[in-house]
PDB file of C-alpha atoms in Angstrom:
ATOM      1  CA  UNK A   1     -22.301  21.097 -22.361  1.00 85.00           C
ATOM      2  CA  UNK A   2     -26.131  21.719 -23.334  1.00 85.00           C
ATOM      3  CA  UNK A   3     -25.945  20.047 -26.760  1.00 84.00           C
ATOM      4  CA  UNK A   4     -23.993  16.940 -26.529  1.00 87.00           C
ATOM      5  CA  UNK A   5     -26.648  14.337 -26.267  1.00 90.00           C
ATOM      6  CA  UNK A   6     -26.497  11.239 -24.229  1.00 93.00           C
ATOM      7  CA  UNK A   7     -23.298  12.688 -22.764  1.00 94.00           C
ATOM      8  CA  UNK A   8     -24.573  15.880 -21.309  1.00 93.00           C
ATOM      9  CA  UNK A   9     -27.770  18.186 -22.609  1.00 93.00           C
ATOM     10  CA  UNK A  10     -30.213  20.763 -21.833  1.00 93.00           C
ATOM     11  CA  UNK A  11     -33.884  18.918 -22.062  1.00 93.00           C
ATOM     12  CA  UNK A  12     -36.829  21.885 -20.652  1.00 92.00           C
ATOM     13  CA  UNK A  13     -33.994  24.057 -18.588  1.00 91.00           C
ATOM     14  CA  UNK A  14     -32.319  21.292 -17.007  1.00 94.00           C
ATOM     15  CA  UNK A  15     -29.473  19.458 -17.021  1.00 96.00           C
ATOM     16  CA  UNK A  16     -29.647  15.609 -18.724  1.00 96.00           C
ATOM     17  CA  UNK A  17     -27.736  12.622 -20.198  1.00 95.00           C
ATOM     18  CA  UNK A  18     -24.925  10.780 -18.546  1.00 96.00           C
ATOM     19  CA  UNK A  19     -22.726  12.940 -17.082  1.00 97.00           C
ATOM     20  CA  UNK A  20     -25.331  14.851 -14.797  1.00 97.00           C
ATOM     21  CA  UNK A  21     -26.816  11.246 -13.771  1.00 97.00           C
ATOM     22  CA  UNK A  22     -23.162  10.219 -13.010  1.00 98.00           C
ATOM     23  CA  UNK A  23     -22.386  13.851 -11.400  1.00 98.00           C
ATOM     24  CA  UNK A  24     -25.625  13.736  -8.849  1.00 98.00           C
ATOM     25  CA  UNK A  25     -25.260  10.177  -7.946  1.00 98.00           C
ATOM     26  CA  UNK A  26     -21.687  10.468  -7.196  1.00 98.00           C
ATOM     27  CA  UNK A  27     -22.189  13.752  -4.531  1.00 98.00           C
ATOM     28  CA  UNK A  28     -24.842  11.991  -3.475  1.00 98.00           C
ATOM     29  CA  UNK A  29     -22.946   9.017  -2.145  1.00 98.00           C
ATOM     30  CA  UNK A  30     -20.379  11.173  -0.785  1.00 98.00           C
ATOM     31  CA  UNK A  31     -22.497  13.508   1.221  1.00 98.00           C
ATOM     32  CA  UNK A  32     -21.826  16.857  -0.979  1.00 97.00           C
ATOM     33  CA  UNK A  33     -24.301  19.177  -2.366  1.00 96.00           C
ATOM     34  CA  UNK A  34     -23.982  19.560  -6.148  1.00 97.00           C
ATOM     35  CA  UNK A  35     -25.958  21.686  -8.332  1.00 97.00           C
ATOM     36  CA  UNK A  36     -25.868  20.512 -12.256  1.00 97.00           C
ATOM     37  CA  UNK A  37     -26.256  23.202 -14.791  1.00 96.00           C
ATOM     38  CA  UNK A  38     -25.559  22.958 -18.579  1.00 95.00           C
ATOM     39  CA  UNK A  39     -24.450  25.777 -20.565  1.00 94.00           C
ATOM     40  CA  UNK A  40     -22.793  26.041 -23.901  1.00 92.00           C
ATOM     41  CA  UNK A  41     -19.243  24.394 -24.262  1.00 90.00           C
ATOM     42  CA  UNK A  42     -17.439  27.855 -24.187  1.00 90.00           C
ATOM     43  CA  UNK A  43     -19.030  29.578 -21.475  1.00 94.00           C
ATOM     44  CA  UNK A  44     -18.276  26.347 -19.346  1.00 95.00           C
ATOM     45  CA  UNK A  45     -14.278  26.795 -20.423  1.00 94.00           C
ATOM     46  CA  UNK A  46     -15.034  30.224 -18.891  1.00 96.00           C
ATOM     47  CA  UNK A  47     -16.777  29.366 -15.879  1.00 97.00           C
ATOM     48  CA  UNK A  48     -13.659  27.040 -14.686  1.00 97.00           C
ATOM     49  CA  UNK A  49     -11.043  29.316 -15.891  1.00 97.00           C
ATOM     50  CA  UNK A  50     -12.575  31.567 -13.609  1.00 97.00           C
ATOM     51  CA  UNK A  51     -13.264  29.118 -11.001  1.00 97.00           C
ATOM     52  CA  UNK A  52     -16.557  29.315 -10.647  1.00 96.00           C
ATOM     53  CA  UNK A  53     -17.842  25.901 -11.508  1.00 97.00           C
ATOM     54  CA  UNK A  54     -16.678  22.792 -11.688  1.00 98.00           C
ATOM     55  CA  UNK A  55     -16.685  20.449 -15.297  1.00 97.00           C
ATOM     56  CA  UNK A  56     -18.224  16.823 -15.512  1.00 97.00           C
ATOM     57  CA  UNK A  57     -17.220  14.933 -19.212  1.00 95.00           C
ATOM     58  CA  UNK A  58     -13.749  17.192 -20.195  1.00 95.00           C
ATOM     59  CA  UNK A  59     -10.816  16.002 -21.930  1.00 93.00           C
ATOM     60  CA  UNK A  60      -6.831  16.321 -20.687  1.00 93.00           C
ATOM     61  CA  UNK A  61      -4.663  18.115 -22.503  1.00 91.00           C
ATOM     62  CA  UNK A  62      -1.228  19.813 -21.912  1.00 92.00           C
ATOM     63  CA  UNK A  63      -2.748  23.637 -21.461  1.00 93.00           C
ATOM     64  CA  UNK A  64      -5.452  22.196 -19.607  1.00 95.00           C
ATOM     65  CA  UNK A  65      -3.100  20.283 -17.165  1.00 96.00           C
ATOM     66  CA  UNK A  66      -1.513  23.306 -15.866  1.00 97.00           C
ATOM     67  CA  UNK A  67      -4.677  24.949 -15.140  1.00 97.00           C
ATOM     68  CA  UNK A  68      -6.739  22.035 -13.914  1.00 98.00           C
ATOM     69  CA  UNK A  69      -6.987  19.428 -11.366  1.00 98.00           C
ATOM     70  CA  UNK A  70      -8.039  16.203 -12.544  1.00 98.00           C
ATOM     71  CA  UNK A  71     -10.223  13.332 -10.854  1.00 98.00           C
ATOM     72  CA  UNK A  72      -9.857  10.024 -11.681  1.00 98.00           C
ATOM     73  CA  UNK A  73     -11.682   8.816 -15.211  1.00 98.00           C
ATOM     74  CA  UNK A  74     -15.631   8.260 -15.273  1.00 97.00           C
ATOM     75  CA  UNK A  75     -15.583   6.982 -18.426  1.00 95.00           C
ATOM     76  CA  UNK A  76     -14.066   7.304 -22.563  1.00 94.00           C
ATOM     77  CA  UNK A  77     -15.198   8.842 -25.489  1.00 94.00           C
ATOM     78  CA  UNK A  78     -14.692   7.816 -28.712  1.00 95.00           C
ATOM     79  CA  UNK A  79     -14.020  10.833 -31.598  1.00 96.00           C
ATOM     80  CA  UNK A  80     -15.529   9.585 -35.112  1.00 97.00           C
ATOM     81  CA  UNK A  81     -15.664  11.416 -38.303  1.00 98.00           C
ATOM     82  CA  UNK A  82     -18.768  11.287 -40.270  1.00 99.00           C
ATOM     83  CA  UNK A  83     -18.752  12.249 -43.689  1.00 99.00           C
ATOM     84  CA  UNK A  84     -21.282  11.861 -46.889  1.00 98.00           C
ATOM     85  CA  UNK A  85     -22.386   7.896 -47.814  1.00 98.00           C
ATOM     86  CA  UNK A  86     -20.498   8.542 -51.586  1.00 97.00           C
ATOM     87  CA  UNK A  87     -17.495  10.657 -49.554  1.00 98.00           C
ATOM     88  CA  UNK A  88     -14.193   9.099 -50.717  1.00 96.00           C
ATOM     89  CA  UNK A  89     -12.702  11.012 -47.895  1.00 97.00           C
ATOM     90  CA  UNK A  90     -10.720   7.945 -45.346  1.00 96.00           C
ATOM     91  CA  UNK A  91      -8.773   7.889 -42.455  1.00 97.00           C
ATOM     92  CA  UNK A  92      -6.101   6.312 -40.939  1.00 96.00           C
ATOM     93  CA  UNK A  93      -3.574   8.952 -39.733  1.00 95.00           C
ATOM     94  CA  UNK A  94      -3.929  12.626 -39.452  1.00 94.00           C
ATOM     95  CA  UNK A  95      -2.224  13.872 -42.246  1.00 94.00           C
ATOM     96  CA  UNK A  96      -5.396  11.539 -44.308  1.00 96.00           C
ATOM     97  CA  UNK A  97      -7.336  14.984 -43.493  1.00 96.00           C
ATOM     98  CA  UNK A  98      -4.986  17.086 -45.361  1.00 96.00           C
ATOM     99  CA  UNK A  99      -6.675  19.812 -47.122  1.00 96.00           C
ATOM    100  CA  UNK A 100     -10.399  18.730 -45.476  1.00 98.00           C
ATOM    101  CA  UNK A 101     -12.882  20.943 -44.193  1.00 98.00           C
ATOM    102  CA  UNK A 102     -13.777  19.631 -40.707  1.00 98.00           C
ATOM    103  CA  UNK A 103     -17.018  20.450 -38.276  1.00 98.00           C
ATOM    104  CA  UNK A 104     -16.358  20.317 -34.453  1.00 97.00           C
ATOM    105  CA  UNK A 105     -18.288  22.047 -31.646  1.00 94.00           C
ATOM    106  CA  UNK A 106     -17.461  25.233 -30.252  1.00 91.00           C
ATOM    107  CA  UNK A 107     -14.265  25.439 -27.718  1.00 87.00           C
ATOM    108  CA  UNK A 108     -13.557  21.203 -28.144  1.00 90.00           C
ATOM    109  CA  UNK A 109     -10.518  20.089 -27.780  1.00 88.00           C
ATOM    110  CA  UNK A 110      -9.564  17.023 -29.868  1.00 89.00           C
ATOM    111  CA  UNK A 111      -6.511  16.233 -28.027  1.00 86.00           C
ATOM    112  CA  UNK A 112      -2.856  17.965 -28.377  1.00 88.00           C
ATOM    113  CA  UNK A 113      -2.439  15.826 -32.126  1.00 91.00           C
ATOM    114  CA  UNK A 114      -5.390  16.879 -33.374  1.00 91.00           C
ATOM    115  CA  UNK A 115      -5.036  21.058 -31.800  1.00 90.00           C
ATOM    116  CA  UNK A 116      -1.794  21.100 -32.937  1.00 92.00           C
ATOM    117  CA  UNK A 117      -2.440  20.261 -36.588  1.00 93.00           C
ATOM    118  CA  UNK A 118      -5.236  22.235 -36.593  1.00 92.00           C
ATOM    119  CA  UNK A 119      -2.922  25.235 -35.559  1.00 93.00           C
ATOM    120  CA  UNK A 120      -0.551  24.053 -38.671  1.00 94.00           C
ATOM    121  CA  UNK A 121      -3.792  24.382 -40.899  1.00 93.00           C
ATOM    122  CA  UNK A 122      -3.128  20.427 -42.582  1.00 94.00           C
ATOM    123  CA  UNK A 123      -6.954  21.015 -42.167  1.00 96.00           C
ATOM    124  CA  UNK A 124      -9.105  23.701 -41.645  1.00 96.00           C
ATOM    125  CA  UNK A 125     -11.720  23.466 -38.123  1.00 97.00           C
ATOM    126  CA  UNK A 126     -14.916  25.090 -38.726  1.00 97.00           C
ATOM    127  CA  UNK A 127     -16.710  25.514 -34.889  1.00 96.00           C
ATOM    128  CA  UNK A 128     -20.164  25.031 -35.027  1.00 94.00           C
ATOM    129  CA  UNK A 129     -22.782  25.680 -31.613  1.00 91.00           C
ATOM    130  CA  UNK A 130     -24.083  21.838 -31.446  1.00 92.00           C
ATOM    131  CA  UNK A 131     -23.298  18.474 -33.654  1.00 94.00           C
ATOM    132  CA  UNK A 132     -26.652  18.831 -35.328  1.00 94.00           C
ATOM    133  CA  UNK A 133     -26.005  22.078 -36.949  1.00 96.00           C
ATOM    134  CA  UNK A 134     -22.401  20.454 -37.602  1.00 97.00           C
ATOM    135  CA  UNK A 135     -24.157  18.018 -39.604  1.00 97.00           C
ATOM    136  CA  UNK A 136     -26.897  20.292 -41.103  1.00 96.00           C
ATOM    137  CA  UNK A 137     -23.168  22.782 -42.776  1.00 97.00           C
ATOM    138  CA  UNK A 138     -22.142  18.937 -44.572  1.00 98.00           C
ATOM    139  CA  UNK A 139     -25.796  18.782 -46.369  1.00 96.00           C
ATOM    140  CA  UNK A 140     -24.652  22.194 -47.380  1.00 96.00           C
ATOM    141  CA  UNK A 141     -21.205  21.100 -48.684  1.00 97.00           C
ATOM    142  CA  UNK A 142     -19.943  23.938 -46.676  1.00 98.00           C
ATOM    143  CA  UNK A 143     -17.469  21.069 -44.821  1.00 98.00           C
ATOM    144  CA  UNK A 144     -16.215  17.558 -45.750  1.00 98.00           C
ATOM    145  CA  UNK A 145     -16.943  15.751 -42.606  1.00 98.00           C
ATOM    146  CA  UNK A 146     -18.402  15.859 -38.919  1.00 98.00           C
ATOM    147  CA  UNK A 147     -15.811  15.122 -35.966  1.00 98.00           C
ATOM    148  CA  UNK A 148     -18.259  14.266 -33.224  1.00 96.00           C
ATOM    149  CA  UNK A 149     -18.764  11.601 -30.308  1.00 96.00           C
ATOM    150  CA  UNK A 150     -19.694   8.300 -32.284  1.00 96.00           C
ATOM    151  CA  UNK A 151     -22.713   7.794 -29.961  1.00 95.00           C
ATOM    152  CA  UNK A 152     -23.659  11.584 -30.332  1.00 94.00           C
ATOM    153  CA  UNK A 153     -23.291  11.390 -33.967  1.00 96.00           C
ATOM    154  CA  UNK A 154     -25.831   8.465 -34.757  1.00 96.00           C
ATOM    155  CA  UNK A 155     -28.074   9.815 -32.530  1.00 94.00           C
ATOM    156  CA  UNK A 156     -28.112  12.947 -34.887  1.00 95.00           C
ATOM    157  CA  UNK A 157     -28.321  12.049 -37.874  1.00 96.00           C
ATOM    158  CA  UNK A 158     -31.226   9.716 -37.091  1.00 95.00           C
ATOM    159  CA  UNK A 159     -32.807  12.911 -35.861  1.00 93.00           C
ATOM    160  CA  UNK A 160     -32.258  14.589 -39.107  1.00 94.00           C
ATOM    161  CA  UNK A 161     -33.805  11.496 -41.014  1.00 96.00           C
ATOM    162  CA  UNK A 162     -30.187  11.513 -42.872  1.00 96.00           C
ATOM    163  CA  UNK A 163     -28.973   7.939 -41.859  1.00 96.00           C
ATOM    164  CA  UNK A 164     -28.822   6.754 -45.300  1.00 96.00           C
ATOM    165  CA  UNK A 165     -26.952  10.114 -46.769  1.00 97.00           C
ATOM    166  CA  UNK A 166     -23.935   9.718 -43.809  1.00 98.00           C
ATOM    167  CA  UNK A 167     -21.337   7.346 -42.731  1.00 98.00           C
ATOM    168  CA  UNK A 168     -19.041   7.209 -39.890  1.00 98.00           C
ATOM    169  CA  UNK A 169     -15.214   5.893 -40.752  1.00 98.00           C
ATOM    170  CA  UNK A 170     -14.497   2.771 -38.619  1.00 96.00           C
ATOM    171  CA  UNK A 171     -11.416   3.963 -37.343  1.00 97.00           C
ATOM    172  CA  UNK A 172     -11.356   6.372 -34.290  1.00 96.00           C
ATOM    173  CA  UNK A 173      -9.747   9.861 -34.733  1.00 93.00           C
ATOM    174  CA  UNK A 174      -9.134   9.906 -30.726  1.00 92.00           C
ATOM    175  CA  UNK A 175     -10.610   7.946 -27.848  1.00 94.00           C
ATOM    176  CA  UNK A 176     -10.238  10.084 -24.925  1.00 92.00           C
ATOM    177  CA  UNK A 177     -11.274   9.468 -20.984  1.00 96.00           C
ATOM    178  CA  UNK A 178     -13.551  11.931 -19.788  1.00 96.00           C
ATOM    179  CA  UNK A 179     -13.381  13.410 -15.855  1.00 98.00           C
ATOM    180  CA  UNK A 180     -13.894  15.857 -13.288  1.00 98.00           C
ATOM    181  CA  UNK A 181     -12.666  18.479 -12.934  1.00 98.00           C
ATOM    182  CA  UNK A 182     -11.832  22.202 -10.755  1.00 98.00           C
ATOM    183  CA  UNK A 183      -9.779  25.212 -11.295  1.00 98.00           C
ATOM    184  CA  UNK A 184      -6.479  24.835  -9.759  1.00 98.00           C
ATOM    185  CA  UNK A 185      -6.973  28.331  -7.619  1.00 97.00           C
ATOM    186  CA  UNK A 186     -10.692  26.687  -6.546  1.00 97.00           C
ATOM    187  CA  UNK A 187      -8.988  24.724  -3.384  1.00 96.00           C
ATOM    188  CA  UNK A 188     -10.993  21.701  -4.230  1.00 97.00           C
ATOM    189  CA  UNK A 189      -8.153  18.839  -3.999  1.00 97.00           C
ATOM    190  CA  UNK A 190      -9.958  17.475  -0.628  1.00 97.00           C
ATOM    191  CA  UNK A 191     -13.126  17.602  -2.588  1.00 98.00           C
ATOM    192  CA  UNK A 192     -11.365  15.609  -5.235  1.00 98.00           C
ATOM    193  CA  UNK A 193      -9.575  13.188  -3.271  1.00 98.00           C
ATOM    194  CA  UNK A 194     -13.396  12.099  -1.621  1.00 98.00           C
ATOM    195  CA  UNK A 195     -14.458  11.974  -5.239  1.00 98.00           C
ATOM    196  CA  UNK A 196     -11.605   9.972  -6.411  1.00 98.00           C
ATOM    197  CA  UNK A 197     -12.665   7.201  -3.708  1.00 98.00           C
ATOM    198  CA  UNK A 198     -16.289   7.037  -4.530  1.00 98.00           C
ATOM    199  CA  UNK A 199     -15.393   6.485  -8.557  1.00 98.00           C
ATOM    200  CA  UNK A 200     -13.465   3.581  -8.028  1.00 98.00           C
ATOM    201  CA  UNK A 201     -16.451   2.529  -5.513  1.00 98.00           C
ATOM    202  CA  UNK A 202     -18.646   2.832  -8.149  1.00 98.00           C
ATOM    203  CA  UNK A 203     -16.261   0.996 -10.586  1.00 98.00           C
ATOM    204  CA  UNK A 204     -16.273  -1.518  -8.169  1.00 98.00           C
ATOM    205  CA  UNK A 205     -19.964  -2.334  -7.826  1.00 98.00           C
ATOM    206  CA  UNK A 206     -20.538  -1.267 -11.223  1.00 97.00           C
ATOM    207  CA  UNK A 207     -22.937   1.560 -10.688  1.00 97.00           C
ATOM    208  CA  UNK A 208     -20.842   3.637 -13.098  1.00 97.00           C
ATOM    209  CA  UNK A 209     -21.422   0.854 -15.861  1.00 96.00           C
ATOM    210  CA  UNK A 210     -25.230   0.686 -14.770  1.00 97.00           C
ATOM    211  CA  UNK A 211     -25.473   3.976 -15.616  1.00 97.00           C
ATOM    212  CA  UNK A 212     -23.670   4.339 -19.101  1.00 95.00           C
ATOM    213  CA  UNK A 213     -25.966   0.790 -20.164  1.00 94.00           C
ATOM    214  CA  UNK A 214     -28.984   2.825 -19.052  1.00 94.00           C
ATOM    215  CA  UNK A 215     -28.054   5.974 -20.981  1.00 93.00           C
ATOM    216  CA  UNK A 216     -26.217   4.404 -24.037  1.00 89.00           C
ATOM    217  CA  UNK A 217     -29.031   1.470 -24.022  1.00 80.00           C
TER     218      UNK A 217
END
């Protein structure tokens, strides 16, 4: 993704945030060449349909499972919505969004719940191309609330000098692990298996954690 700051960003044409750190290190270690690129969220769902890149920082989900192979977890995400300081909008189950106009980037999946209801319409998804813009439509009252990566989302709205005006809801919509992953038709299992070995290295002697307390610092 090129707007999804710490996670993954473009900063001057290049690739930045957590998951390329994580991504280079990690070939590194294991001897592979790797070259880290980030590109809109869509166009990267279309670059691994067509197996033509691998993705560092997706989600599972059921249609993704039958297209995909997975690695093991690098890390979680945490889903939060953020909505307007007087907002007497709450949450503590799904159907809590009933008739709610929500922001989410471009091609994100939420996880199957969350798809799913949006396919039902109990609230109506409006896809914007980064968080800030997402955030820029609720100024606007053109949606009720902001479903973004906690982390990304207080990031942004310090950027936009709107910390005061916005709030994020304590509880979690989703907290979803985040991986590696290749086309199923991309022949990339040995690839993955050498992978899956160095992440639980890193686990181990806590490089992966070095890196997410350097990045999330």
């Amino acid at each position: 993704d090129d707007s999804n700051p710490p996670f993954m960003y473009d900063k001057d044409g290049k690739a930045s945030g957590l998951y390329p750190e994580l991504t280079i290190e990690l070939f590194k270690r294991i001897g592979a060449a790797v070259s880290v690129k980030a590109y809109p969220w869509k166009r990267v769902v279309m670059m691994i349909d067509k197996s033509t890149a691998g993705v560092a920082g997706i989600y599972k989900n059921k249609e993704r499972l039958q297209k995909y192979d997975y690695s093991d977890p690098i890390g979680k995400e945490s889903i939060h919505l953020f909505v307007k300081s007087d907002s007497n909008i709450s949450f503590t189950k799904f159907e809590d969004l009933k008739g709610y106009r929500i922001g989410i980037n471009v091609g994100w999946s939420l996880g199957d719940e969350f798809d799913n209801l949006k396919k039902q319409a109990l609230f109506t998804v409006d896809e914007g191309k980064s968080t800030i813009l997402n955030f820029q439509k609720m100024k606007k009252n053109r949606i009720d609330a902001v479903a973004c990566i906690y982390e990304d989302g207080l990031l942004q709205i310090k950027e936009l000098g709107i910390s005061n005006e916005v709030k994020s809801l304590p509880k979690e919509i989703i907290t979803n692990e985040v991986y590696i992953t290749f086309n199923k038709n991309a022949g990339k299992t040995a690839l993955l298996k050498k992978i899956n070995e160095e992440i639980q290295k890193m686990k181990a002697d806590g490089s992966i954690q070095a890196i997410y307390d350097k990045i999330l610092k």
